[in-house]
Coordinates of C-alpha atoms in Angstrom, one line a residue:
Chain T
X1457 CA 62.1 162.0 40.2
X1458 CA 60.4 164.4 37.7
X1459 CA 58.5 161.9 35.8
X1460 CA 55.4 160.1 36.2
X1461 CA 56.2 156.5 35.3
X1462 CA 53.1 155.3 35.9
X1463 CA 51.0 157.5 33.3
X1464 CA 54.0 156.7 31.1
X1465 CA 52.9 152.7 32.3
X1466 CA 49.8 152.7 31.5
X1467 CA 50.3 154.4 27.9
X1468 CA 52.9 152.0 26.9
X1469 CA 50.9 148.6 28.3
X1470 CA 49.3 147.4 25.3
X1471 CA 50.4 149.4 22.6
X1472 CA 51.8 147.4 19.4
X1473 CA 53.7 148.0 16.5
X1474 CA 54.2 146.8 13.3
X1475 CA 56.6 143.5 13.2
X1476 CA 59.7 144.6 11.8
X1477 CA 60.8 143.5 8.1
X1478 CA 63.7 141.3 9.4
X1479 CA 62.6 138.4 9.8
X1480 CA 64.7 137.7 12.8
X1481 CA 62.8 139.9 15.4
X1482 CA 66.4 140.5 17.1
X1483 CA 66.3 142.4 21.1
X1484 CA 67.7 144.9 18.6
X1485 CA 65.2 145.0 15.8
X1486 CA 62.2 145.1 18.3
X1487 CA 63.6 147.0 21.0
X1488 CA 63.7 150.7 18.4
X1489 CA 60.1 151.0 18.1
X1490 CA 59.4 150.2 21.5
X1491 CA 61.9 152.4 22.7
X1492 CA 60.6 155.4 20.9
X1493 CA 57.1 154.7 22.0
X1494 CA 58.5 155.8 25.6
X1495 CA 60.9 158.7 24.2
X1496 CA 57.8 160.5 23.1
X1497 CA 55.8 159.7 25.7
X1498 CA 58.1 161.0 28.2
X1499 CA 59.1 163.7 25.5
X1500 CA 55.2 164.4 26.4
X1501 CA 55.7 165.0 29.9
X1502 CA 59.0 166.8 29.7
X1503 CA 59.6 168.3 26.1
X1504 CA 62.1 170.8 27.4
X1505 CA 64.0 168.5 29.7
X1506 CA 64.2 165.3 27.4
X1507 CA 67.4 163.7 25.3
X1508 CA 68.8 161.3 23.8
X1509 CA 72.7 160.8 25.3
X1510 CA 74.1 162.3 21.9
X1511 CA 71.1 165.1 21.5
X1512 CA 72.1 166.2 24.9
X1513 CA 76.1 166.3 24.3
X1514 CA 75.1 168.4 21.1
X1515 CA 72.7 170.7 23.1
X1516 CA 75.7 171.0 25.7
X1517 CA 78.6 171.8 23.1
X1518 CA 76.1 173.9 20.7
X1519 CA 75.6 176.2 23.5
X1520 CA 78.7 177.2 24.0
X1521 CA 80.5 177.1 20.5
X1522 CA 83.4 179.1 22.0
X1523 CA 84.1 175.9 24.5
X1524 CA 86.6 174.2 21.7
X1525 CA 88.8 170.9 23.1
X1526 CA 88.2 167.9 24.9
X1527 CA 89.4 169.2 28.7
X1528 CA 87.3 172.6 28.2
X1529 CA 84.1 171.0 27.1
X1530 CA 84.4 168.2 29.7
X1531 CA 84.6 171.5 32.5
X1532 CA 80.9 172.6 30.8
X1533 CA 79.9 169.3 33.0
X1534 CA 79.1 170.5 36.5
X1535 CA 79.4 167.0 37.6
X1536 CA 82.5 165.0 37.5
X1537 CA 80.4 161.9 38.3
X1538 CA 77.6 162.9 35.7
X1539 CA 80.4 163.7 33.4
X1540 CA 81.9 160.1 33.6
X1541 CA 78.7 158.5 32.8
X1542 CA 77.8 160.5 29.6
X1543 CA 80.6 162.1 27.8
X1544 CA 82.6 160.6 24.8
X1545 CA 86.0 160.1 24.3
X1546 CA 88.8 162.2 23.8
X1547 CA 88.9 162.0 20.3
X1548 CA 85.6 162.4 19.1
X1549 CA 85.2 165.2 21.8
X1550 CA 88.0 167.1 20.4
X1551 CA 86.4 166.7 16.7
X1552 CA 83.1 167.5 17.5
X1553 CA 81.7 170.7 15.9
X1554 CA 78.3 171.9 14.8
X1555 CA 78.9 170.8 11.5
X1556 CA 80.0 167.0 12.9
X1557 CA 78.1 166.1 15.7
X1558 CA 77.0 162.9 17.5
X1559 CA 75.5 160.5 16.2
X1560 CA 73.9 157.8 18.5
X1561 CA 76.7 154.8 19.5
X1562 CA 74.9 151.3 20.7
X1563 CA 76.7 151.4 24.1
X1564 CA 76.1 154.8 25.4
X1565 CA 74.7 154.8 29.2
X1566 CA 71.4 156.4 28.5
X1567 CA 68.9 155.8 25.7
X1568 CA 66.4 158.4 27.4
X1569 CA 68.2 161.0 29.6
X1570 CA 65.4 163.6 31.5
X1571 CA 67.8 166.7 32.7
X1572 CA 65.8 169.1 34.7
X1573 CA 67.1 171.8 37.7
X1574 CA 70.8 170.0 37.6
X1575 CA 69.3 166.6 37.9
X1576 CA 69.9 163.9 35.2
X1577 CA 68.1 161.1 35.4
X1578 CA 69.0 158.2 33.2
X1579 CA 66.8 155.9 31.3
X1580 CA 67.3 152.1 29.6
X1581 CA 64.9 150.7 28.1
X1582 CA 65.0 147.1 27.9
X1583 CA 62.6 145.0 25.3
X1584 CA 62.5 141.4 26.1
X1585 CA 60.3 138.9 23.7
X1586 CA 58.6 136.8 26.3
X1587 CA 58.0 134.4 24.1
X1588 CA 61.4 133.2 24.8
X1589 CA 63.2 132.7 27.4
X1590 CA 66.0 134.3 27.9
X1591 CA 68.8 135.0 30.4
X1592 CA 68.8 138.9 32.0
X1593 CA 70.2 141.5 29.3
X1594 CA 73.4 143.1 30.2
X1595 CA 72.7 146.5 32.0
X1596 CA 76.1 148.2 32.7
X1597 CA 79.4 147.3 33.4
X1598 CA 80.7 146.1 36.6
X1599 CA 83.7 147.7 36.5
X1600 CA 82.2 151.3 35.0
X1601 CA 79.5 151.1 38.4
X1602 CA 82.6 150.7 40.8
X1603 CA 84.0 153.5 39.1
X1604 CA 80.7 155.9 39.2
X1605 CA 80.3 154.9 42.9
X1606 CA 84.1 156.0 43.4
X1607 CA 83.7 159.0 41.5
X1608 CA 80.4 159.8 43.8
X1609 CA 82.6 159.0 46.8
X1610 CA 85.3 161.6 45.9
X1611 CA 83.3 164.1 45.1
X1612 CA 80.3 164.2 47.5
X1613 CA 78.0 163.4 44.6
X1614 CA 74.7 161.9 46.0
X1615 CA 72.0 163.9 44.7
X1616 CA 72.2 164.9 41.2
X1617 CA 71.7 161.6 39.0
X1618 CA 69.8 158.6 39.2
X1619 CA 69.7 155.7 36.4
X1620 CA 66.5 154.3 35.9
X1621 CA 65.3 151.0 33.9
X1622 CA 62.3 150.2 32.0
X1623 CA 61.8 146.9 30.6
X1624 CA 59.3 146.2 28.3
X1625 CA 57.4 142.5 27.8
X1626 CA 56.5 142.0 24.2
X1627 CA 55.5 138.9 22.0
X1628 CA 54.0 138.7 18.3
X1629 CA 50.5 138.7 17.6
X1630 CA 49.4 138.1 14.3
X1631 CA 51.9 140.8 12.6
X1632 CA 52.3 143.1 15.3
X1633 CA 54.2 143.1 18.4
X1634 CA 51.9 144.0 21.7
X1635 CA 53.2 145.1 24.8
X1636 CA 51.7 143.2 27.5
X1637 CA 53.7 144.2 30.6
X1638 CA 55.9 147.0 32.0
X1639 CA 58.2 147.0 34.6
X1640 CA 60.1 149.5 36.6
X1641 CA 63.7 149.5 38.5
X1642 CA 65.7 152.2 40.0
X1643 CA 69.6 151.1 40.3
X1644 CA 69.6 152.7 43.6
X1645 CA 67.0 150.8 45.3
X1646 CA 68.2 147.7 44.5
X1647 CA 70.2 145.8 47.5
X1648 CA 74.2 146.1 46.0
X1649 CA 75.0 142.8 47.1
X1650 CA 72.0 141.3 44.6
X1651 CA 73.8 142.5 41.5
X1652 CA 74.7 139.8 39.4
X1653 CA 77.9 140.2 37.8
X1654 CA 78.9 138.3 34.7
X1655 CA 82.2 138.1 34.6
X1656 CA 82.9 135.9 32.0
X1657 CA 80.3 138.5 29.6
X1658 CA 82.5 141.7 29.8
X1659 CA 81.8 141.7 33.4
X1660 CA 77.9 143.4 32.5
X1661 CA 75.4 143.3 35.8
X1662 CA 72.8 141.2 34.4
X1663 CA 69.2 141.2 35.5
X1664 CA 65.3 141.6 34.6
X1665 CA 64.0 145.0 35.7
X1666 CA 61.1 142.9 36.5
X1667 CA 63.1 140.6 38.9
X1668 CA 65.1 143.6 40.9
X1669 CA 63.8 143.9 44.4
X1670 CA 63.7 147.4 45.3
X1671 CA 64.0 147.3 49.0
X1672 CA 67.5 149.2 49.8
X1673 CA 66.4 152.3 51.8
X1674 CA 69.9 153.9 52.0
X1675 CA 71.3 157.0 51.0
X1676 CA 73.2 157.0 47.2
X1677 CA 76.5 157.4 50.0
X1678 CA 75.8 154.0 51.8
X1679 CA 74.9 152.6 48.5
X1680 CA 77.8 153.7 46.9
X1681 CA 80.0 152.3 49.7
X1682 CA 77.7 148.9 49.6
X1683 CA 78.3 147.9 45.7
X1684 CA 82.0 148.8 46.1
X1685 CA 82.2 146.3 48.9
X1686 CA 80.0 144.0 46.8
X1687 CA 82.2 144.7 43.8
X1688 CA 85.5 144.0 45.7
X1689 CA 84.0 140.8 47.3
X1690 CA 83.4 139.2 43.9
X1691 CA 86.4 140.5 42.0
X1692 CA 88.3 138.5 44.6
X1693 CA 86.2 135.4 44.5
X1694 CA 86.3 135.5 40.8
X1695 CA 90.1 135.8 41.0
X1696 CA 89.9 132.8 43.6
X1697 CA 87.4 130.7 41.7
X1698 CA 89.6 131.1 38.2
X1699 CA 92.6 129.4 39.6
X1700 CA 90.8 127.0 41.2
X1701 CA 89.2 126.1 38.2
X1702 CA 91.6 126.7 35.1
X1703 CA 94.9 126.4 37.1
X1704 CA 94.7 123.6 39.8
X1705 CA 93.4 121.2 37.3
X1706 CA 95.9 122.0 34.6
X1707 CA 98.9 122.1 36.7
X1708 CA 100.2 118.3 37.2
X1709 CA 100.0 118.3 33.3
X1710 CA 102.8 120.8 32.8
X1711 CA 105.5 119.6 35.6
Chain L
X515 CA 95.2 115.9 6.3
X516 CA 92.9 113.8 3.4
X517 CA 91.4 117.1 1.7
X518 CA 92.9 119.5 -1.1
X519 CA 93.2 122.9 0.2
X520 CA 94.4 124.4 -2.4
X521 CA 91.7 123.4 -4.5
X522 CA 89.1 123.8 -2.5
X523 CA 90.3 127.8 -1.9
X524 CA 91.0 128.0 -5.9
X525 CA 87.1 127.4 -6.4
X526 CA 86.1 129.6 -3.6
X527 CA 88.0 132.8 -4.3
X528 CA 86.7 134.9 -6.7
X529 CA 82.8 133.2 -6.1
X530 CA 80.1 135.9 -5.6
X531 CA 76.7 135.5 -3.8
X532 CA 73.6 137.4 -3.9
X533 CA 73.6 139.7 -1.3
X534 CA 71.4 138.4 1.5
X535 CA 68.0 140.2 1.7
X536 CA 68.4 141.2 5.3
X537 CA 70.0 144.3 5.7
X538 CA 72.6 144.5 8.1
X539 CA 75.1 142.2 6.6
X540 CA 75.8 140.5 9.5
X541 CA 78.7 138.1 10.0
X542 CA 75.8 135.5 10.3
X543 CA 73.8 136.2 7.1
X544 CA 77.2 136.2 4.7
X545 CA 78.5 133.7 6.2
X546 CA 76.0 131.2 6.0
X547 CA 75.6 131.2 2.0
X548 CA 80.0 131.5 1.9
X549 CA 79.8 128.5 4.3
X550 CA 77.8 126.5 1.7
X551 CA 79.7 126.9 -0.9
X552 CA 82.8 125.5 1.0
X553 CA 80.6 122.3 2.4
X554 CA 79.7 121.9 -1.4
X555 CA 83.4 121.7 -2.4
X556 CA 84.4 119.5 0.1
X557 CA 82.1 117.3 -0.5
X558 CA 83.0 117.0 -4.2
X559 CA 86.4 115.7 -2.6
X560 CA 85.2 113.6 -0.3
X561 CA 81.2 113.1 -0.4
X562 CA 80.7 110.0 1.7
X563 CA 83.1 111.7 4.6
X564 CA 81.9 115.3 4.8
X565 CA 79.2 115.9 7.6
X566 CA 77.8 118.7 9.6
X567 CA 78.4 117.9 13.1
X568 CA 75.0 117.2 13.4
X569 CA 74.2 115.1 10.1
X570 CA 77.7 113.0 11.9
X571 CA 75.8 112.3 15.1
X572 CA 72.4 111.4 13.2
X573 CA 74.3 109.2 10.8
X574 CA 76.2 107.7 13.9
X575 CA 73.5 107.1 16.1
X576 CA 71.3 105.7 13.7
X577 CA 73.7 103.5 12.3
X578 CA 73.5 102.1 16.1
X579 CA 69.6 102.4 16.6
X580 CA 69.6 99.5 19.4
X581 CA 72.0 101.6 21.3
X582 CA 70.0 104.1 23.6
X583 CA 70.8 106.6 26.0
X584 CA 73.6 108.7 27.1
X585 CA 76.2 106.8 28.0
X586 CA 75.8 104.0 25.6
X587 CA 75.6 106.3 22.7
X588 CA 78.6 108.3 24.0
X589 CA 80.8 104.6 23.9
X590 CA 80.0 104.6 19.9
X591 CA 82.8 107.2 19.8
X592 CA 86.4 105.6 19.5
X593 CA 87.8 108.5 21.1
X594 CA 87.4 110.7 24.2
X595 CA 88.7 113.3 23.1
X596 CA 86.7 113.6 20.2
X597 CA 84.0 112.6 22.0
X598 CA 84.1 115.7 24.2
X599 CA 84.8 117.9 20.8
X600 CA 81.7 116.7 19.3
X601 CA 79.0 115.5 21.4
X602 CA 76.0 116.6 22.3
X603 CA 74.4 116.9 26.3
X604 CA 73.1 114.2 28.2
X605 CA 69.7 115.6 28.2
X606 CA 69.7 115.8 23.8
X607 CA 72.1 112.4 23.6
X608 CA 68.9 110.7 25.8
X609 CA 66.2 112.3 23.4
X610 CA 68.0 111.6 20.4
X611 CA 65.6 109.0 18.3
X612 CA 65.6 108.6 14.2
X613 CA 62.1 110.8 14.5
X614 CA 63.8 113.3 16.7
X615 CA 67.1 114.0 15.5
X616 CA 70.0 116.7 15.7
X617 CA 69.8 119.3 14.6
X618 CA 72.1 122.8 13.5
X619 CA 73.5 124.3 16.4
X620 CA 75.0 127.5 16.8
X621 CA 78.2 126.8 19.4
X622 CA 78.6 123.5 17.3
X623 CA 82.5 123.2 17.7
X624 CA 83.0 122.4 13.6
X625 CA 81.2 123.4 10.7
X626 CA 81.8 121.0 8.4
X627 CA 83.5 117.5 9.5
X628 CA 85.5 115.6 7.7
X629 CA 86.0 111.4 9.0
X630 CA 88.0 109.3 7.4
X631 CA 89.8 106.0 8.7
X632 CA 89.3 106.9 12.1
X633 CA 90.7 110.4 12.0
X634 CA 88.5 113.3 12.4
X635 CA 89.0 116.7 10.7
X636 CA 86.7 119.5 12.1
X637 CA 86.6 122.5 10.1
X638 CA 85.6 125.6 10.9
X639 CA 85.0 128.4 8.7
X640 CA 85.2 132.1 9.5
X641 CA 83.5 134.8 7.0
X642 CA 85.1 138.4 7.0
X643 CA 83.9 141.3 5.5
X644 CA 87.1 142.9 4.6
X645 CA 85.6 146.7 3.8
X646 CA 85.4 146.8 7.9
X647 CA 87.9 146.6 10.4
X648 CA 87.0 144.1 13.0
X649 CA 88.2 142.8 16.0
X650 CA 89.2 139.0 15.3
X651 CA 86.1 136.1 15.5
X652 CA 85.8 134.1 18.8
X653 CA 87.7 130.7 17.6
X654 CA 87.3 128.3 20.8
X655 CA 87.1 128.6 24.1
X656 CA 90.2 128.6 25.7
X657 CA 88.7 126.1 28.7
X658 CA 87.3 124.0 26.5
X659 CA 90.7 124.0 24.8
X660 CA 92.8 123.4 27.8
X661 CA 90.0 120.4 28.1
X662 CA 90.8 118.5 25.0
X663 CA 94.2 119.3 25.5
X664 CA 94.2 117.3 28.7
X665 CA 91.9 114.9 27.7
X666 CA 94.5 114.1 24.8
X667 CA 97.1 113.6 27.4
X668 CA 95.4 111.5 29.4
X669 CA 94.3 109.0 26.6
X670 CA 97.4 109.6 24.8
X671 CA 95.1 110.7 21.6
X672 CA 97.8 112.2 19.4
X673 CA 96.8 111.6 15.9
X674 CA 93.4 111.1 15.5
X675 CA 92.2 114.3 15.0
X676 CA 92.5 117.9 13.9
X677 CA 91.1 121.5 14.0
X678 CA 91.7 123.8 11.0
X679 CA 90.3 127.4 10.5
X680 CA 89.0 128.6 6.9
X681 CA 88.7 131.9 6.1
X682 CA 86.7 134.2 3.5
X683 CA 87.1 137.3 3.2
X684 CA 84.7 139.2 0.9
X685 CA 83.2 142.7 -0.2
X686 CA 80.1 144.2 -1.1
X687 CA 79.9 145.2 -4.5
X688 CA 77.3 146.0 -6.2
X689 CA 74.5 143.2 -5.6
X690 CA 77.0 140.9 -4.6
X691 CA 79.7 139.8 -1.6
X692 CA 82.6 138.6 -3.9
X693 CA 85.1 136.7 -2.5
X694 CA 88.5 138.3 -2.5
X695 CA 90.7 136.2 -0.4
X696 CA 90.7 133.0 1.7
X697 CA 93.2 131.8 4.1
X698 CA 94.0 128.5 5.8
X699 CA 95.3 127.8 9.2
X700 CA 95.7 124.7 11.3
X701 CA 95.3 125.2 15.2
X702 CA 98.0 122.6 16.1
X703 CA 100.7 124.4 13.3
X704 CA 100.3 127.6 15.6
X705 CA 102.5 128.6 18.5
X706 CA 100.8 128.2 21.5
X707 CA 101.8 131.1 22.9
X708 CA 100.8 133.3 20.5
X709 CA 97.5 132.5 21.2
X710 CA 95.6 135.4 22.4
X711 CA 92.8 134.5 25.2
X712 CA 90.3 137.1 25.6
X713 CA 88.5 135.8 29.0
X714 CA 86.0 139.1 29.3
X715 CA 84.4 137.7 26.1
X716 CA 83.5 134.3 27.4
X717 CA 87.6 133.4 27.7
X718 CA 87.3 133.5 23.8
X719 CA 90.5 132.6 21.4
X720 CA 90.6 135.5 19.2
X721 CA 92.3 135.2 15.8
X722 CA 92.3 136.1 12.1
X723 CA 93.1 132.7 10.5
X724 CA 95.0 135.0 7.9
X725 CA 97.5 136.9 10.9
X726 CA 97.9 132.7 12.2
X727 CA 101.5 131.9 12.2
X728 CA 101.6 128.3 11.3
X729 CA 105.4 127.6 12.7
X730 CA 105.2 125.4 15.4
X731 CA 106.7 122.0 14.3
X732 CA 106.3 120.0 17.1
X733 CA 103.7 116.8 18.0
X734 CA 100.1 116.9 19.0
X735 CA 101.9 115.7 22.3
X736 CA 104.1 118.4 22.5
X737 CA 101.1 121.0 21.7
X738 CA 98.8 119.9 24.0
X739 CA 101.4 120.5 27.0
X740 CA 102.9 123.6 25.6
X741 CA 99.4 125.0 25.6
X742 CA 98.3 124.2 28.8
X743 CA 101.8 126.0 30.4
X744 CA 99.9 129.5 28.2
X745 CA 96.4 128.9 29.4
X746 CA 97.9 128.2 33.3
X747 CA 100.1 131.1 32.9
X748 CA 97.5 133.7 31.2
X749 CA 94.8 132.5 34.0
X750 CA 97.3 133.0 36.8
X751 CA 97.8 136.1 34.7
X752 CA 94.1 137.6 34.6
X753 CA 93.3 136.5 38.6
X754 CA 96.5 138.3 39.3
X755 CA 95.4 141.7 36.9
X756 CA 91.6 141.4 38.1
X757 CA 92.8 141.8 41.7
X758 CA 95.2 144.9 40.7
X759 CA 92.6 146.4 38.5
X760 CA 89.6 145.8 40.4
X761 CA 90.1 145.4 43.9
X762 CA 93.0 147.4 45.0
X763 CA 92.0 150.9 43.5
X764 CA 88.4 150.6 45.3
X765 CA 89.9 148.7 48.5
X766 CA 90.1 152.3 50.2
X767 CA 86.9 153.2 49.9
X768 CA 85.3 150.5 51.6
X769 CA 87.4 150.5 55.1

């Protein structure tokens, strides 16, 4: 890990912004600020070395303007795994050019991401208003993790990424919003079978970063192999628990 | 079906709002002010009949004030099917008092409700900005679909109630969303089988009411069982695809 979350703790704790002019203080709405508080802290730390997902695919594609197509700039990845996580799609790959780059898209994997000596560490920031309560954001998709942990699998890939989470607990104070916690959560130190999978919610792994237990002292291999167990296990008993519950009851209606 | 249609979309199309002061022109914020105007026009049709759900379960329950508590207050409604349709939780139904009413909620099943002679017309109204293409609006959930359907065959509940979709589509122009079109569909004049279920997104319908075909000329009876043979069928479908997509491709990994 190359950056020093708890400097980058203690800096955020506290700080407050201006209450945004909609009036609905959305996750959204309140979540921007917040989330560029820790950019340029961590921008701070590592100015060389820190992105935002589409800044990063523009740095990647603007240094190598003779790299043209989608296959060809998908090789300038040096990891397939790394590769899944962060690149776009076909389409807008093939159009991309210096004159039409990315813009940010809401459901890229990073909103931070800290590259440094082949290493990418990925950052979320999560803003929760803990004036409400309210059930665990989505953090990633189910499916997409079982799919990283494959892609790790195949390729040996155990040392070269990490995705990180930092949530941030704010509520309004007179017209401001104050920080008054942080938290912090590495994917991979989470236990697999933990992860709560909402299937019903585009199958997103829901959870506070606050909440995660960070006990799993693994490798990313065994971890890997533990979530796509995990994965498995609840794909079937979701399977299982949807005709138990929206075919067996229907069924003597239709005979 | 006691309500004009025609009229009521004469009125409404070609009716401008301000634009709302929030930005983003959410579905939310144009709809609400759109939705208005339609309550307003119903109402001119039929004032003493034309609730909101909640201003029907106020006006019901304190009609009734010496009946208290859940199951009491639920027996004021003729109709179990309805009933479930309508209702609110045991825990609000208890609470309920003339001091502590209802009030707006956002998964209400109608927008606007129409009761007359015993039959109950729920109304709900979808707002489309047609200068973006968008994935069709949630409509019901297909449980809680297959749930009144059943209920309706097991208290033989064929005709005293409907569930119609309104649709506005407007357009930004200059200060104002205009209203360009509106369409009308009634749920139980669609083919049950063309009724696409989305289950990642909360086993949503999904529909434009204006892409509804409206041939199915059969009875509420025949409806209710037709429907639950495509919601049996499409959830035997999804456990079947979940295993093949999910399970299978990661099952050698984890040997």
């Amino acid at each position: 890990m190359s950056l020093n979350y708890k400097k980058i703790m203690r800096s955020i704790k506290g700080a407050s912004i201006p209450k945004p002019i909609s009036g609905t203080l959305s996750g959204h709405a309140a979540g921007e600020p917040f989330d560029k508080l820790v950019y340029n802290e961590i921008k701070k730390q590592v100015p060389k070395n820190t992105f935002r997902q589409y800044e990063f695919l523009n740095d990647l594609y603007s240094k190598n303007p003779n790299v043209i197509g989608f296959e060809k700039r998908l090789a300038l990845f040096n990891s397939p795994t790394v590769l899944f996580l962060l690149s776009r799609g076909k389409n807008a790959t093939d159009k991309w050019s210096i004159e039409n780059p990315f813009d940010e898209k809401q459901n890229d994997t990073a909103d931070i991401l800290v590259v440094k000596d082949n290493f990418y560490e990925i950052i979320d920031i999560k803003t929760r208003n803990i004036s409400k309560s309210a059930q665990p954001p989505n953090i990633i998709s189910a499916y997409k993790l079982a799919q990283v942990c494959a892609k790790m699998l195949d390729n040996k890939e155990f040392d070269n990424f990490t995705i990180n989470y930092f949530e941030i607990d704010w509520q309004l104070e007179k017209n401001k919003l104050v920080c008054h916690d942080t938290h912090f959560a590495c994917l991979f130190k989470a236990q697999p079978s933990d992860l709560y999978i909402n299937w019903a919610a585009s199958m997103q792994i829901q959870f506070h970063a606050c909440n995660l237990p960070q006990n799993f002292n693994g490798t990313m291999q065994s971890w890997a192999k533990e979530y796509l167990k995990h994965f498995v296990a609840q794909a079937k008993k979701r399977a299982d628990d949807m005709v138990k519950k929206f075919v067996k009851p229907f069924e003597k209606y239709i005979k």
